[in-house]
Amino acid sequence: MIKKTLVSCILVVLCTSIGLASDVSTVLNVRASLGNYASGGAASDFSGNLGIDFVPAIKFNDKLSLLPAVYLDYRGIKDVAEIVIGGDKVFMQSASYNVSVRPVYKIGSNTKLKLKAGVLKQYIVEAKNEDWGKGAFDYDKTTVGIDLAMKNATLGVSMYNITFPNYASLISQSTMQQQIGVTAAEVGTNLLDFAANDISAYGKMYPGSAFIIDWSLLYTMKNFSDQFVQKEDGKYKTDRRADTVTAVSLAPSFAIVPAGPVTIYAGLGISYFITGSNQNYYDVNTKDYIEKYYDYTETLLTPMFSFSFNTIPLKLGLSYGMSSRNYSQQPAKIDDNASGYVYGADKLKIDSKTLTLSIGYPLSDKLTLSAMMKSYDSSSNFTYTKSTEIYNFTSTNMYLGVSYEY
Amino acid sequence: MKKKLFATAICLLMCAGYVFSAKMIKVIVTESYGKVMVKMNENAGWVKCYPGMTLDEKATVKTEAKGRATLMLYDGSKITVSQKSELLVKALTDNQKVLEQKSGKVRFKIAKLMQGKTFECKTPTAVCSIRGTEFTLDVGDDNQTELKVFEGLVAAAKPDGTGGEFQVGANQKMEFLKDLPPGAPTSFNDKDNEEESGNRREEMKIEAKAEINMDLSKEEVQKMAAAELKNAEYKQGKTIIDAFGQRVRIEEYIVRGAAASLGDNQFKLVVLNSRKDRFDWFQNIVSFNVPLASPLELKNANSYFSKWRDDWKKGIRDVDPVYFHRANQSGASNTVDDVTWGSTDGHVVNNAGTYTHIFDNYYFKINGVNKISYAPVAATINDITTDSRWTVDGQVGTMTYAQFDAWYQTNLTQSYPAGSDSMHTRSDLTFGTGNTYREEYISINDLGKIPKSTDYAQDKLKSNMEMVLSGSDFKGPGKKIDLCVEPKIFKDSGLIQ
């Protein structure tokens, strides 16, 4: 209902706006690529990705403009981090449409107020018997937000709801709840649905010549509307799950060779995430109870280099991301011959490294040929290697494509 | 503590950087496309210009063909230097800013000035004083200057003052030619308006692109939040792909207490399976020999007896178990058909220091009809091979263990549909009534792939177990019960060894 209302409002605003506009400027980006992915010595078939961004920017006067946006996305090539975690080589395609409007009001010469309302529909097909629109993890997102953009910084507040229309607890679908001894009233029905509130700040700093620091702060509160907190005996409290995510990022970048035929930019992305949750976990198999199962911190360091040349318009990119995720309460599962696995004394720790190589070559003013290769290496103290719980693996993917900017 | 320190350090670094940057920067190169050069002062050589480069007084920016640079002054003024242009930052103090445009076309978007402050743009043939406005200056090959004002007001004159000063307002233009007095400002013609319109659209497009980038970054973060939930479901084994390529969602619950009609020595484990077109479920009720007061004691009792059984199979039989099963009863259903099986009246037999755990009764039923069962021939069973009497549906009377074993071997057919080296086994049984029953066990990983028996043997519990029960007595969906369960659960329920 909210989604339909929002879509209707967006359409009404859009139609009215075009009639009142003093100027309209259209941005159209199209990205298409072919590629495949590989892990454990086996490569996938070739597939494709397609992305389209369409933004007919509307200006009413010097102070007020409107940015309606439509983003369409199709992905047939899995990202390196997705290849094993969450389903190895599960047959997967995803597609989404994202429609939003952003009225932008200029308050001062360097200050703008930006509102946003948008809807996103994400389709994910992961099994042979899943049709488009029927994927277990399809979701809808509605977003509203407001940003205050100043000269070198932007402050923002946004609220979004994510609902999984095809994912309800199985117990809620059972007519034998009393017989089973578990009811949907205890467990919840729409387990994954949540409402989030974001507070964000981001911007740029210029501490020295050719030296830029991009920074961002994000604090998110996620409240699950229908997921109850699990207790020590496997039953459920009346409290609902609530998560918080704090993310701090700094990305200094600078030119390190300001002379000669090659220009090299160097950058270092530094991010730190703290995820907290009141949700616990009762493992029915081992009868173990783990408090604050989802709590973790993650540090991500990504040195990045880009190369451009005087003689040819070729651009090369190289980055090496190093991430370390440390769960504060969740123990690592280790192999146990008698029972398959047991929880070890050490908390789960996952380290990963991502090497990315990219090449871009402009074929014309608007058309660019690009290729990318990503290699991912994950290692962990989680030694129980069941296929969806593999934390020790390497994977790669490759893309070759074109992008068009109108 | 460590993470707090890290977060604090980052915040301090950002604050320090901001303060540092606020004091130092006068002009920042925010964009640079194509060949753009910079000379830091009159005596310096030309160097390449990069985004993020900071400039000070006396710096000159020069663009070649197809080059473009955007500069931002510390007061927020924005200057776009078009191709084949040259601009000198002559003076840049709080009270006086002077830019000198030597050639080409430059667009100025000057922030509003405070009282007493001046901002001048000079060309070889014109001097423009600004108070906060938007305009372009185009210096031609013969040093002629064309001024176009889009917003606000610009006071323009020749450098030597000849011809006087002109106030040029919005949508007006004025030309300064070498050695000629300036003419009065004139209004934009259609070509000017069209050019301006194109400029505006280009500016809007640049802003829109920046918005798209920011928007997509935010969307990506929010998408990651949804993806993380999905991954957690996979990691906890709540969703898998079965041997037939179909998604199976799995929920597992543990139930205890009088509300579920369970005693304090019991627990019930429930596994629900859902596919696109079917719903199956499994339950296992375990009764221990003693009450299990707490969740921890339940865990301990379960682990203890599981290990005791494993040790017993290995030949370690001299331990009298503290915890053991009094009963272990299971059921599987497709919501229409149900198959139940269970062992009751469990006890421990001590035979000269060798301890054996035995159930006195066993049953296997399909839709409530007893198919196979045994009971003690006397009060209790001390040796199953001698003390049990077996009943089979359709067979008249009871059988000894040896007779039952013979009947079973005769009526059971075992096969390997995916090859003898594959972990897919099928057992067909025909009862005395002529009714048939089939049990299939397919070891699958979470993606529905069937391991080779050699791989499986290395670790039986690393694969999921798909159990498919079917037969002539079944009437429900697909005439089968199709369950994917962690093998440990089947092991604990006595289904697999």
Short mmCIF file of C-alpha atoms in Angstrom, two decimals, chain B residues 70-282:
data_model
loop_
_atom_site.label_atom_id
_atom_site.label_comp_id
_atom_site.label_asym_id
_atom_site.label_seq_id
_atom_site.Cartn_x
_atom_site.Cartn_y
_atom_site.Cartn_z
CA THR B 70 37.08 23.39 -12.67
CA LEU B 71 38.43 25.38 -9.77
CA MET B 72 36.81 26.13 -6.47
CA LEU B 73 37.80 29.13 -4.41
CA TYR B 74 37.74 28.93 -0.65
CA ASP B 75 34.66 31.18 -0.54
CA GLY B 76 32.75 28.66 -2.71
CA SER B 77 33.16 30.53 -6.01
CA LYS B 78 33.38 28.16 -8.94
CA ILE B 79 35.42 28.78 -12.06
CA THR B 80 35.26 26.61 -15.15
CA VAL B 81 38.18 26.99 -17.54
CA SER B 82 37.22 25.81 -21.03
CA GLN B 83 39.59 24.42 -23.64
CA LYS B 84 42.46 26.53 -24.99
CA SER B 85 42.23 29.00 -22.11
CA GLU B 86 44.65 30.50 -19.61
CA LEU B 87 43.84 32.00 -16.24
CA LEU B 88 46.17 33.58 -13.68
CA VAL B 89 45.29 33.83 -10.01
CA LYS B 90 46.82 37.23 -9.49
CA ALA B 91 45.71 38.14 -6.00
CA LEU B 92 43.77 36.17 -3.47
CA THR B 93 43.35 37.86 -0.15
CA ASP B 94 40.33 38.16 2.08
CA ASN B 95 39.63 41.66 0.82
CA GLN B 96 40.79 41.49 -2.74
CA LYS B 97 40.64 38.80 -5.35
CA VAL B 98 42.00 39.38 -8.81
CA LEU B 99 42.00 36.88 -11.65
CA GLU B 100 43.61 37.56 -14.99
CA GLN B 101 42.32 35.77 -18.04
CA LYS B 102 44.86 35.73 -20.80
CA SER B 103 42.99 33.72 -23.38
CA GLY B 104 40.06 31.44 -24.06
CA LYS B 105 36.73 31.15 -22.33
CA VAL B 106 36.13 31.01 -18.61
CA ARG B 107 32.86 30.82 -16.74
CA PHE B 108 32.72 32.43 -13.32
CA LYS B 109 30.18 31.70 -10.65
CA ILE B 110 31.18 34.08 -7.91
CA ALA B 111 29.90 33.78 -4.35
CA LYS B 112 28.25 36.86 -2.89
CA LEU B 113 30.84 39.29 -1.51
CA MET B 114 30.74 40.95 1.87
CA GLN B 115 30.79 44.74 2.08
CA GLY B 116 34.22 46.19 1.38
CA LYS B 117 35.58 43.17 -0.47
CA THR B 118 36.37 43.21 -4.15
CA PHE B 119 36.59 40.61 -6.88
CA GLU B 120 38.04 41.54 -10.24
CA CYS B 121 38.50 39.61 -13.44
CA LYS B 122 40.86 41.14 -15.95
CA THR B 123 41.47 40.41 -19.61
CA PRO B 124 43.83 42.21 -21.99
CA THR B 125 40.97 44.46 -23.03
CA ALA B 126 38.54 44.52 -20.06
CA VAL B 127 38.27 44.75 -16.30
CA CYS B 128 35.16 43.34 -14.59
CA SER B 129 34.21 44.03 -11.00
CA ILE B 130 31.87 41.53 -9.45
CA ARG B 131 29.70 41.42 -6.38
CA GLY B 132 28.32 37.92 -6.66
CA THR B 133 27.20 36.78 -10.05
CA GLU B 134 27.59 34.35 -12.90
CA PHE B 135 29.17 35.26 -16.20
CA THR B 136 31.62 34.25 -18.89
CA LEU B 137 34.59 36.01 -20.34
CA ASP B 138 35.75 34.98 -23.75
CA VAL B 139 39.12 36.31 -24.88
CA GLY B 140 39.60 35.98 -28.63
CA ASP B 141 42.71 35.70 -30.74
CA ASP B 142 43.01 39.48 -31.08
CA ASN B 143 42.54 39.88 -27.35
CA GLN B 144 38.98 41.07 -27.86
CA THR B 145 36.85 40.22 -24.84
CA GLU B 146 33.23 39.18 -24.80
CA LEU B 147 31.45 39.42 -21.47
CA LYS B 148 28.17 37.60 -20.95
CA VAL B 149 26.31 37.97 -17.67
CA PHE B 150 23.82 35.31 -16.62
CA GLU B 151 23.08 36.38 -13.07
CA GLY B 152 23.65 39.51 -10.99
CA LEU B 153 25.56 42.55 -12.13
CA VAL B 154 29.07 43.12 -13.43
CA ALA B 155 30.78 46.48 -13.64
CA ALA B 156 32.96 46.35 -16.77
CA ALA B 157 35.48 48.80 -18.22
CA LYS B 158 38.58 48.94 -20.37
CA PRO B 159 41.80 48.53 -18.38
CA ASP B 160 42.73 52.17 -18.99
CA GLY B 161 39.21 53.35 -18.20
CA THR B 162 38.59 54.78 -21.63
CA GLY B 163 34.92 54.86 -22.53
CA GLY B 164 33.86 54.70 -18.88
CA GLU B 165 32.38 51.89 -16.79
CA PHE B 166 29.28 49.95 -17.82
CA GLN B 167 26.88 48.04 -15.63
CA VAL B 168 26.11 44.80 -17.37
CA GLY B 169 23.05 42.99 -16.01
CA ALA B 170 21.62 39.50 -16.37
CA ASN B 171 21.08 38.29 -19.94
CA GLN B 172 23.25 41.11 -21.30
CA LYS B 173 26.54 41.00 -23.09
CA MET B 174 29.27 43.44 -23.97
CA GLU B 175 32.31 43.41 -26.22
CA PHE B 176 35.70 45.01 -25.64
CA LEU B 177 37.87 45.42 -28.69
CA LYS B 178 41.51 46.41 -28.74
CA ASP B 179 42.08 50.10 -29.38
CA LEU B 180 38.36 50.85 -29.59
CA PRO B 181 36.06 52.31 -26.94
CA PRO B 182 33.48 49.82 -25.64
CA GLY B 183 29.95 49.85 -26.92
CA ALA B 184 26.97 49.76 -24.59
CA PRO B 185 25.74 46.38 -23.26
CA THR B 186 23.20 44.62 -25.44
CA SER B 187 20.65 41.94 -24.66
CA PHE B 188 21.29 38.29 -25.46
CA ASN B 189 20.21 37.22 -28.91
CA ASP B 190 18.71 33.81 -29.73
CA LYS B 191 22.14 32.30 -30.25
CA ASP B 192 23.28 33.52 -26.84
CA ASN B 193 20.14 32.18 -25.19
CA GLU B 194 20.63 28.87 -26.93
CA GLU B 195 24.25 28.73 -25.84
CA GLU B 196 23.31 29.60 -22.30
CA SER B 197 20.59 27.01 -22.32
CA GLY B 198 23.12 24.41 -23.46
CA ASN B 199 25.52 25.46 -20.72
CA ARG B 200 22.80 25.19 -18.11
CA ARG B 201 21.83 21.77 -19.32
CA GLU B 202 25.44 20.63 -19.25
CA GLU B 203 25.80 21.98 -15.72
CA MET B 204 22.61 20.21 -14.68
CA LYS B 205 23.91 17.03 -16.21
CA ILE B 206 27.16 17.22 -14.26
CA GLU B 207 25.22 17.81 -11.05
CA ALA B 208 22.82 14.99 -11.89
CA LYS B 209 25.73 12.62 -12.51
CA ALA B 210 27.22 13.47 -9.13
CA GLU B 211 23.81 12.83 -7.55
CA ILE B 212 23.51 9.49 -9.34
CA ASN B 213 26.90 8.41 -8.03
CA MET B 214 26.01 9.32 -4.47
CA ASP B 215 22.57 7.80 -4.78
CA LEU B 216 23.89 4.51 -6.15
CA SER B 217 26.50 4.34 -3.38
CA LYS B 218 23.79 4.69 -0.76
CA GLU B 219 21.58 2.18 -2.53
CA GLU B 220 24.47 -0.27 -2.59
CA VAL B 221 24.88 0.00 1.20
CA GLN B 222 21.16 -0.65 1.68
CA LYS B 223 21.28 -3.57 -0.75
CA MET B 224 24.12 -5.04 1.27
CA ALA B 225 21.92 -4.99 4.37
CA ALA B 226 19.35 -7.15 2.55
CA ALA B 227 22.05 -9.42 1.09
CA GLU B 228 23.52 -9.99 4.53
CA LEU B 229 20.18 -11.33 5.77
CA LYS B 230 20.01 -13.67 2.80
CA ASN B 231 23.55 -14.93 3.37
CA ALA B 232 22.82 -15.57 7.05
CA GLU B 233 19.87 -17.77 6.06
CA TYR B 234 22.14 -19.81 3.81
CA LYS B 235 24.86 -20.05 6.41
CA GLN B 236 22.45 -21.31 9.03
CA GLY B 237 21.23 -23.93 6.58
CA LYS B 238 17.74 -22.44 6.49
CA THR B 239 17.65 -22.60 2.74
CA ILE B 240 19.23 -25.14 0.40
CA ILE B 241 18.79 -26.43 -3.12
CA ASP B 242 17.70 -30.07 -3.12
CA ALA B 243 18.78 -32.98 -5.31
CA PHE B 244 16.18 -31.98 -7.91
CA GLY B 245 17.32 -28.35 -8.20
CA GLN B 246 14.43 -27.04 -6.13
CA ARG B 247 14.72 -24.56 -3.31
CA VAL B 248 13.96 -26.03 0.07
CA ARG B 249 13.46 -23.78 3.02
CA ILE B 250 14.15 -25.37 6.35
CA GLU B 251 13.18 -24.38 9.86
CA GLU B 252 14.23 -26.26 12.93
CA TYR B 253 12.74 -25.86 16.38
CA ILE B 254 13.29 -27.39 19.75
CA VAL B 255 10.22 -27.72 21.94
CA ARG B 256 10.02 -28.47 25.65
CA GLY B 257 7.53 -28.25 28.47
CA ALA B 258 4.08 -29.19 29.56
CA ALA B 259 2.47 -26.79 27.10
CA ALA B 260 3.65 -29.10 24.36
CA SER B 261 2.59 -32.15 26.38
CA LEU B 262 6.19 -33.06 27.09
CA GLY B 263 7.62 -34.26 30.37
CA ASP B 264 10.64 -32.72 32.05
CA ASN B 265 12.81 -35.54 30.67
CA GLN B 266 11.73 -34.92 27.09
CA PHE B 267 12.37 -32.61 24.20
CA LYS B 268 10.95 -32.47 20.73
CA LEU B 269 12.86 -31.45 17.65
CA VAL B 270 10.82 -30.25 14.71
CA VAL B 271 12.08 -29.71 11.17
CA LEU B 272 9.87 -28.02 8.61
CA ASN B 273 10.56 -28.16 4.88
CA SER B 274 8.86 -25.97 2.35
CA ARG B 275 9.16 -26.11 -1.42
CA LYS B 276 7.29 -24.24 -4.09
CA ASP B 277 4.53 -26.83 -4.23
CA ARG B 278 4.81 -28.85 -1.05
CA PHE B 279 5.25 -28.77 2.69
CA ASP B 280 6.83 -31.62 4.65
CA TRP B 281 7.79 -31.89 8.25
CA PHE B 282 9.62 -34.13 10.62
#
